[in-house]
């Protein structure tokens, strides 16, 4: 075999870069990686010293969220130390779940996002200013962008709704402004899902929320009035979600439910991430009951086992209470 062929033997596939100190991930195809990869594994990008000062920006809206102050090295991935606009430091995992793109040349880091399309985007103001979504946004764990459908109507027909063909009560959201909005967003970035929240969609469950929490960029379309033109669903929508068997005045509340359920699953949003992992429905059953101080209140006492300090017995009590509660309240969850 000639020497040229030897130079073309595959020993690894180089994958996406991670961190800002020059590393790249590699899928190893040899039992002796040190023999082949020692000189190549650190050749991508630039060193960490020259990347201090990189701007952390909201994905493609280019709103500044902070500045890279340091890069902490860990076996699994880098962790960025970001100095926020309020001059406080936050830790930011350098993983695809949080980082949509790293542009080394321009010294920019882009974070992940929700794009929400609505005819009343002002509805989201309170939720985005208080509570969990506000916390997640301030910690730069999620990025929420609101799009007013009225800004995507045509000049010759400046309406977002119209009467349905075939007659009947109610108004239907027209296809043009929805197509205009989503197609403009898709030109700017790739989306993992384009979701329409609708009463006739797939039931939104904890398992569904777990899946969405791993995605990078998601569009949520909030319907209004009687419904939307069916051609939007045929051509653009990748998933439809329902939060229950009832009808609301619009899709804004379901969209908030989806974002809230997803945001609390992202590490770093809740003060104690284990709290999210032990919620109801995470293991296809309801969570157990919980008690806090005082021990005795209006004749009702905290179960002694929960005050015993015996972690094995406490775990067994919670398991039993969870099963009993599920059987009594949601027998449909028991297989």
Coordinates of C-alpha atoms in Angstrom, one line a residue:
X1 CA 0.0 0.0 0.0
X2 CA 1.5 3.4 -0.9
X3 CA 2.1 6.1 1.6
X4 CA -0.6 8.4 0.1
X5 CA -3.3 5.9 1.1
X6 CA -2.0 5.8 4.6
X7 CA -2.4 9.5 5.0
X8 CA -6.1 9.2 4.2
X9 CA -7.1 6.7 6.8
X10 CA -9.9 8.1 8.9
X11 CA -9.1 8.2 12.6
X12 CA -11.8 10.6 13.7
X13 CA -14.6 12.8 12.7
X14 CA -14.3 16.4 13.9
X15 CA -17.5 17.7 15.3
X16 CA -18.7 21.2 16.4
X17 CA -16.3 23.5 18.3
X18 CA -17.1 24.0 22.0
X19 CA -15.8 26.7 24.3
X20 CA -13.6 29.6 23.3
X21 CA -10.1 28.2 24.1
X22 CA -9.6 26.3 20.9
X23 CA -11.1 22.9 21.5
X24 CA -13.2 20.9 19.1
X25 CA -15.1 17.7 19.8
X26 CA -14.1 14.6 17.9
X27 CA -15.8 11.2 17.3
X28 CA -12.9 8.8 17.6
X29 CA -12.6 5.9 15.1
X30 CA -9.3 4.5 16.4
X31 CA -8.2 2.6 19.6
X32 CA -5.0 4.8 19.6
X33 CA -6.2 8.4 19.5
X34 CA -3.1 9.8 21.1
X35 CA -1.0 8.5 18.2
X36 CA -2.9 10.5 15.7
X37 CA -4.8 13.4 17.3
X38 CA -2.3 14.9 19.7
X39 CA -1.2 17.7 17.3
X40 CA -4.7 18.5 15.9
X41 CA -7.1 18.5 18.8
X42 CA -6.3 22.1 19.9
X43 CA -6.0 23.8 16.5
X44 CA -9.4 25.3 16.2
X45 CA -10.2 28.9 17.0
X46 CA -8.2 31.1 19.3
X47 CA -6.8 31.0 22.8
X48 CA -8.9 31.9 25.8
X49 CA -6.9 35.0 26.6
X50 CA -7.8 36.8 23.3
X51 CA -11.5 36.0 23.7
X52 CA -12.1 37.7 27.0
X53 CA -14.3 40.6 26.1
X54 CA -16.5 38.6 23.7
X55 CA -20.1 39.9 23.7
X56 CA -22.9 37.7 24.8
X57 CA -25.8 38.6 22.6
X58 CA -29.4 37.6 22.1
X59 CA -29.6 35.3 19.1
X60 CA -29.7 37.5 16.0
X61 CA -31.6 40.4 17.6
X62 CA -28.1 41.5 18.7
X63 CA -29.3 42.9 22.0
X64 CA -26.4 42.8 24.4
X65 CA -26.8 40.5 27.4
X66 CA -23.2 40.8 28.8
X67 CA -19.5 40.3 28.2
X68 CA -17.4 37.2 28.6
X69 CA -15.1 37.7 31.6
X70 CA -13.5 34.3 31.9
X71 CA -13.8 30.7 30.7
X72 CA -13.9 27.9 33.3
X73 CA -12.6 24.5 32.2
X74 CA -14.5 21.4 33.1
X75 CA -14.2 17.8 31.6
X76 CA -17.7 17.9 30.0
X77 CA -17.7 21.5 28.6
X78 CA -16.5 25.0 29.2
X79 CA -18.5 27.3 31.5
X80 CA -18.5 31.0 30.5
X81 CA -18.3 33.6 33.3
X82 CA -20.5 36.4 31.9
X83 CA -20.5 40.0 33.3
X84 CA -24.0 41.2 32.9
X85 CA -25.1 44.7 32.1
X86 CA -25.9 45.1 35.9
X87 CA -22.2 44.3 36.6
X88 CA -22.9 40.9 38.2
X89 CA -21.4 37.6 37.2
X90 CA -23.4 34.7 36.0
X91 CA -22.2 31.2 34.9
X92 CA -23.3 30.1 31.4
X93 CA -22.7 26.5 30.2
X94 CA -21.0 26.3 26.8
X95 CA -23.4 23.6 25.5
X96 CA -25.8 23.5 22.5
X97 CA -28.8 23.7 24.9
X98 CA -27.7 27.2 25.8
X99 CA -25.4 28.5 23.0
X100 CA -26.9 28.7 19.5
X101 CA -23.7 30.0 17.8
X102 CA -20.2 31.1 18.6
X103 CA -18.6 33.5 16.1
X104 CA -14.9 33.6 17.1
X105 CA -14.0 36.1 14.4
X106 CA -16.6 38.7 15.5
X107 CA -16.3 37.8 19.2
X108 CA -20.0 37.1 19.6
X109 CA -21.9 34.4 21.4
X110 CA -25.6 33.9 20.5
X111 CA -28.1 32.4 23.0
X112 CA -31.2 30.3 22.4
X113 CA -34.7 31.8 21.9
X114 CA -38.4 31.6 21.8
X115 CA -40.2 33.6 19.1
X116 CA -43.9 34.2 20.0
X117 CA -46.3 35.4 17.3
X118 CA -49.5 37.0 18.6
X119 CA -52.1 39.7 17.7
X120 CA -51.8 41.0 21.3
X121 CA -48.1 40.8 22.2
X122 CA -48.7 43.2 25.1
X123 CA -50.5 40.3 26.9
X124 CA -47.1 38.9 27.7
X125 CA -45.7 42.0 29.4
X126 CA -46.6 41.1 33.0
X127 CA -45.4 37.4 32.7
X128 CA -42.1 38.6 31.2
X129 CA -41.6 41.1 34.0
X130 CA -42.3 38.9 37.0
X131 CA -42.0 35.3 38.0
X132 CA -40.1 32.4 36.5
X133 CA -39.9 33.6 32.9
X134 CA -38.4 36.9 34.1
X135 CA -35.8 35.1 36.2
X136 CA -34.9 32.8 33.3
X137 CA -34.6 35.7 31.0
X138 CA -32.4 37.8 33.4
X139 CA -30.2 34.8 33.9
X140 CA -29.8 34.6 30.1
X141 CA -31.1 31.0 30.1
X142 CA -33.9 31.7 27.6
X143 CA -34.6 34.6 25.2
X144 CA -38.2 35.5 24.4
X145 CA -39.1 37.6 21.4
X146 CA -42.6 38.9 20.7
X147 CA -43.9 39.5 17.2
X148 CA -47.0 41.5 16.5
X149 CA -48.9 40.0 13.6
X150 CA -50.3 43.4 12.7
X151 CA -46.8 44.4 11.6
X152 CA -46.9 41.7 8.8
X153 CA -50.1 42.6 7.0
X154 CA -50.0 43.9 3.4
X155 CA -50.6 47.5 2.6
X156 CA -53.5 46.7 0.2
X157 CA -55.3 44.6 2.9
X158 CA -54.2 45.7 6.4
X159 CA -56.2 43.1 8.4
X160 CA -55.1 40.0 10.2
X161 CA -58.5 38.3 10.2
X162 CA -61.5 37.7 7.8
X163 CA -64.7 35.7 7.6
X164 CA -64.6 31.9 6.9
X165 CA -65.4 30.5 3.5
X166 CA -68.7 28.5 3.7
X167 CA -70.1 30.9 6.2
X168 CA -70.5 30.5 10.0
X169 CA -69.8 32.5 13.1
X170 CA -66.4 33.9 14.1
X171 CA -63.3 35.3 12.3
X172 CA -60.3 33.4 11.0
X173 CA -56.6 34.6 11.1
X174 CA -55.5 35.2 7.5
X175 CA -52.6 33.2 6.1
X176 CA -50.6 36.2 4.6
X177 CA -49.4 37.9 7.8
X178 CA -48.5 34.5 9.5
X179 CA -46.6 33.4 6.4
X180 CA -44.8 36.7 6.2
X181 CA -43.8 36.6 9.8
X182 CA -42.6 33.0 10.0
X183 CA -40.8 33.1 6.6
X184 CA -38.9 36.2 7.7
X185 CA -37.9 34.5 10.9
X186 CA -36.8 31.4 9.1
X187 CA -34.5 33.5 6.9
X188 CA -32.6 34.6 10.0
X189 CA -32.1 31.3 11.7
X190 CA -33.0 27.6 11.8
X191 CA -35.9 26.5 14.0
X192 CA -36.3 23.1 15.7
X193 CA -40.0 23.4 15.9
X194 CA -42.8 25.8 14.8
X195 CA -45.6 25.1 17.2
X196 CA -49.2 26.2 17.0
X197 CA -51.1 26.2 20.3
X198 CA -54.6 25.0 19.6
X199 CA -57.4 23.1 21.4
X200 CA -57.2 20.3 18.8
X201 CA -53.5 19.8 19.1
X202 CA -51.5 17.1 20.9
X203 CA -51.9 17.1 24.6
X204 CA -49.1 19.0 26.3
X205 CA -47.5 16.8 28.9
X206 CA -44.4 16.9 31.2
X207 CA -42.7 14.5 28.8
X208 CA -43.4 17.0 26.0
X209 CA -42.0 19.8 28.0
X210 CA -38.8 17.8 28.7
X211 CA -38.3 17.3 25.0
X212 CA -38.8 21.0 24.2
X213 CA -36.3 22.0 26.9
X214 CA -33.5 20.4 24.8
X215 CA -34.3 22.4 21.7
X216 CA -32.5 25.5 20.5
X217 CA -34.9 27.8 18.7
X218 CA -38.7 27.5 18.8
X219 CA -41.6 29.5 17.3
X220 CA -44.9 29.6 19.2
X221 CA -47.9 30.7 17.2
X222 CA -50.7 31.9 19.4
X223 CA -54.1 31.7 17.6
X224 CA -57.0 34.0 18.1
X225 CA -60.6 34.4 17.2
X226 CA -62.2 31.3 15.7
X227 CA -59.0 29.8 14.4
X228 CA -56.3 30.2 11.7
X229 CA -56.4 29.5 8.0
X230 CA -55.7 25.8 7.5
X231 CA -53.0 26.4 5.0
X232 CA -50.8 27.7 7.7
X233 CA -51.0 24.4 9.5
X234 CA -50.5 22.5 6.2
X235 CA -47.3 24.4 5.1
X236 CA -45.6 25.8 8.2
X237 CA -46.6 24.2 11.5
X238 CA -44.4 21.2 12.7
X239 CA -46.3 20.5 15.9
X240 CA -49.6 21.5 17.5
X241 CA -50.1 21.6 21.2
X242 CA -53.2 21.7 23.4
X243 CA -53.0 22.4 27.2
X244 CA -56.5 20.8 27.8
X245 CA -59.9 20.0 26.5
X246 CA -61.3 23.5 26.7
X247 CA -61.4 26.7 24.6
X248 CA -59.7 30.0 25.5
X249 CA -60.0 33.4 23.9
X250 CA -56.6 33.0 22.4
X251 CA -53.3 31.1 22.4
X252 CA -51.4 33.5 24.5
X253 CA -52.1 31.7 27.8
X254 CA -51.2 28.3 26.4
X255 CA -48.0 29.8 25.0
X256 CA -47.1 31.1 28.4
X257 CA -47.8 27.7 29.9
X258 CA -45.5 26.1 27.4
X259 CA -42.6 28.5 28.0
X260 CA -43.0 28.4 31.8
X261 CA -43.0 24.6 31.8
X262 CA -39.9 24.5 29.6
X263 CA -37.9 27.3 31.3
X264 CA -38.1 25.7 34.7
X265 CA -36.4 22.5 33.3
X266 CA -33.3 24.4 32.1
X267 CA -30.5 24.1 34.6
X268 CA -29.8 27.3 36.5
X269 CA -33.3 28.7 36.3
X270 CA -34.6 27.2 39.5
X271 CA -32.7 27.6 42.7
X272 CA -32.7 23.9 43.2
X273 CA -32.8 22.0 39.8
X274 CA -33.7 18.7 41.6
X275 CA -37.0 20.3 42.4
X276 CA -38.0 20.2 38.7
X277 CA -36.8 16.6 38.4
X278 CA -39.1 15.5 41.2
X279 CA -42.3 17.3 40.1
X280 CA -45.6 15.6 39.4
X281 CA -45.6 13.7 36.0
X282 CA -41.9 13.4 35.7
X283 CA -42.2 9.7 36.5
X284 CA -45.8 9.3 35.1
X285 CA -47.4 9.9 38.5
X286 CA -48.4 12.7 40.8
X287 CA -46.0 14.1 43.4
X288 CA -46.4 13.3 47.1
X289 CA -47.7 15.7 49.7
X290 CA -45.3 18.1 51.5
X291 CA -45.3 19.7 54.9
X292 CA -43.4 22.6 56.5
X293 CA -43.4 24.3 59.9
X294 CA -45.1 24.4 62.3
X295 CA -45.3 20.7 63.3
X296 CA -48.8 21.0 64.7
X297 CA -51.3 23.4 63.1
X298 CA -55.1 23.5 64.0
X299 CA -54.9 19.9 65.2
X300 CA -53.1 18.6 62.1
X301 CA -49.7 17.1 62.6
X302 CA -46.8 16.6 60.2
X303 CA -46.3 12.8 59.8
X304 CA -43.6 11.7 62.3
X305 CA -41.6 9.8 59.6
X306 CA -40.9 13.1 57.8
X307 CA -39.3 14.5 61.0
X308 CA -37.4 11.3 61.8
X309 CA -34.2 12.1 59.7
X310 CA -34.3 8.6 58.3
X311 CA -33.9 9.3 54.6
X312 CA -34.7 5.7 53.5
X313 CA -38.0 5.8 55.4
X314 CA -38.8 9.3 54.2
X315 CA -38.2 8.2 50.6
X316 CA -40.5 5.2 51.1
X317 CA -43.2 7.3 52.6
X318 CA -43.1 9.8 49.7
X319 CA -43.1 6.9 47.2
X320 CA -46.2 5.4 48.8
X321 CA -48.0 8.7 49.1
X322 CA -47.3 9.5 45.5
X323 CA -48.8 6.1 44.4
X324 CA -51.8 6.5 46.6
X325 CA -52.5 10.1 45.4
X326 CA -52.1 9.0 41.8
X327 CA -54.5 6.1 42.2
X328 CA -57.1 8.3 43.9
X329 CA -56.9 11.3 41.7
X330 CA -55.5 10.2 38.3
X331 CA -56.2 6.5 37.9
X332 CA -55.7 7.0 34.1
X333 CA -52.0 7.4 34.7
X334 CA -51.6 3.9 36.2
X335 CA -50.8 1.3 33.6

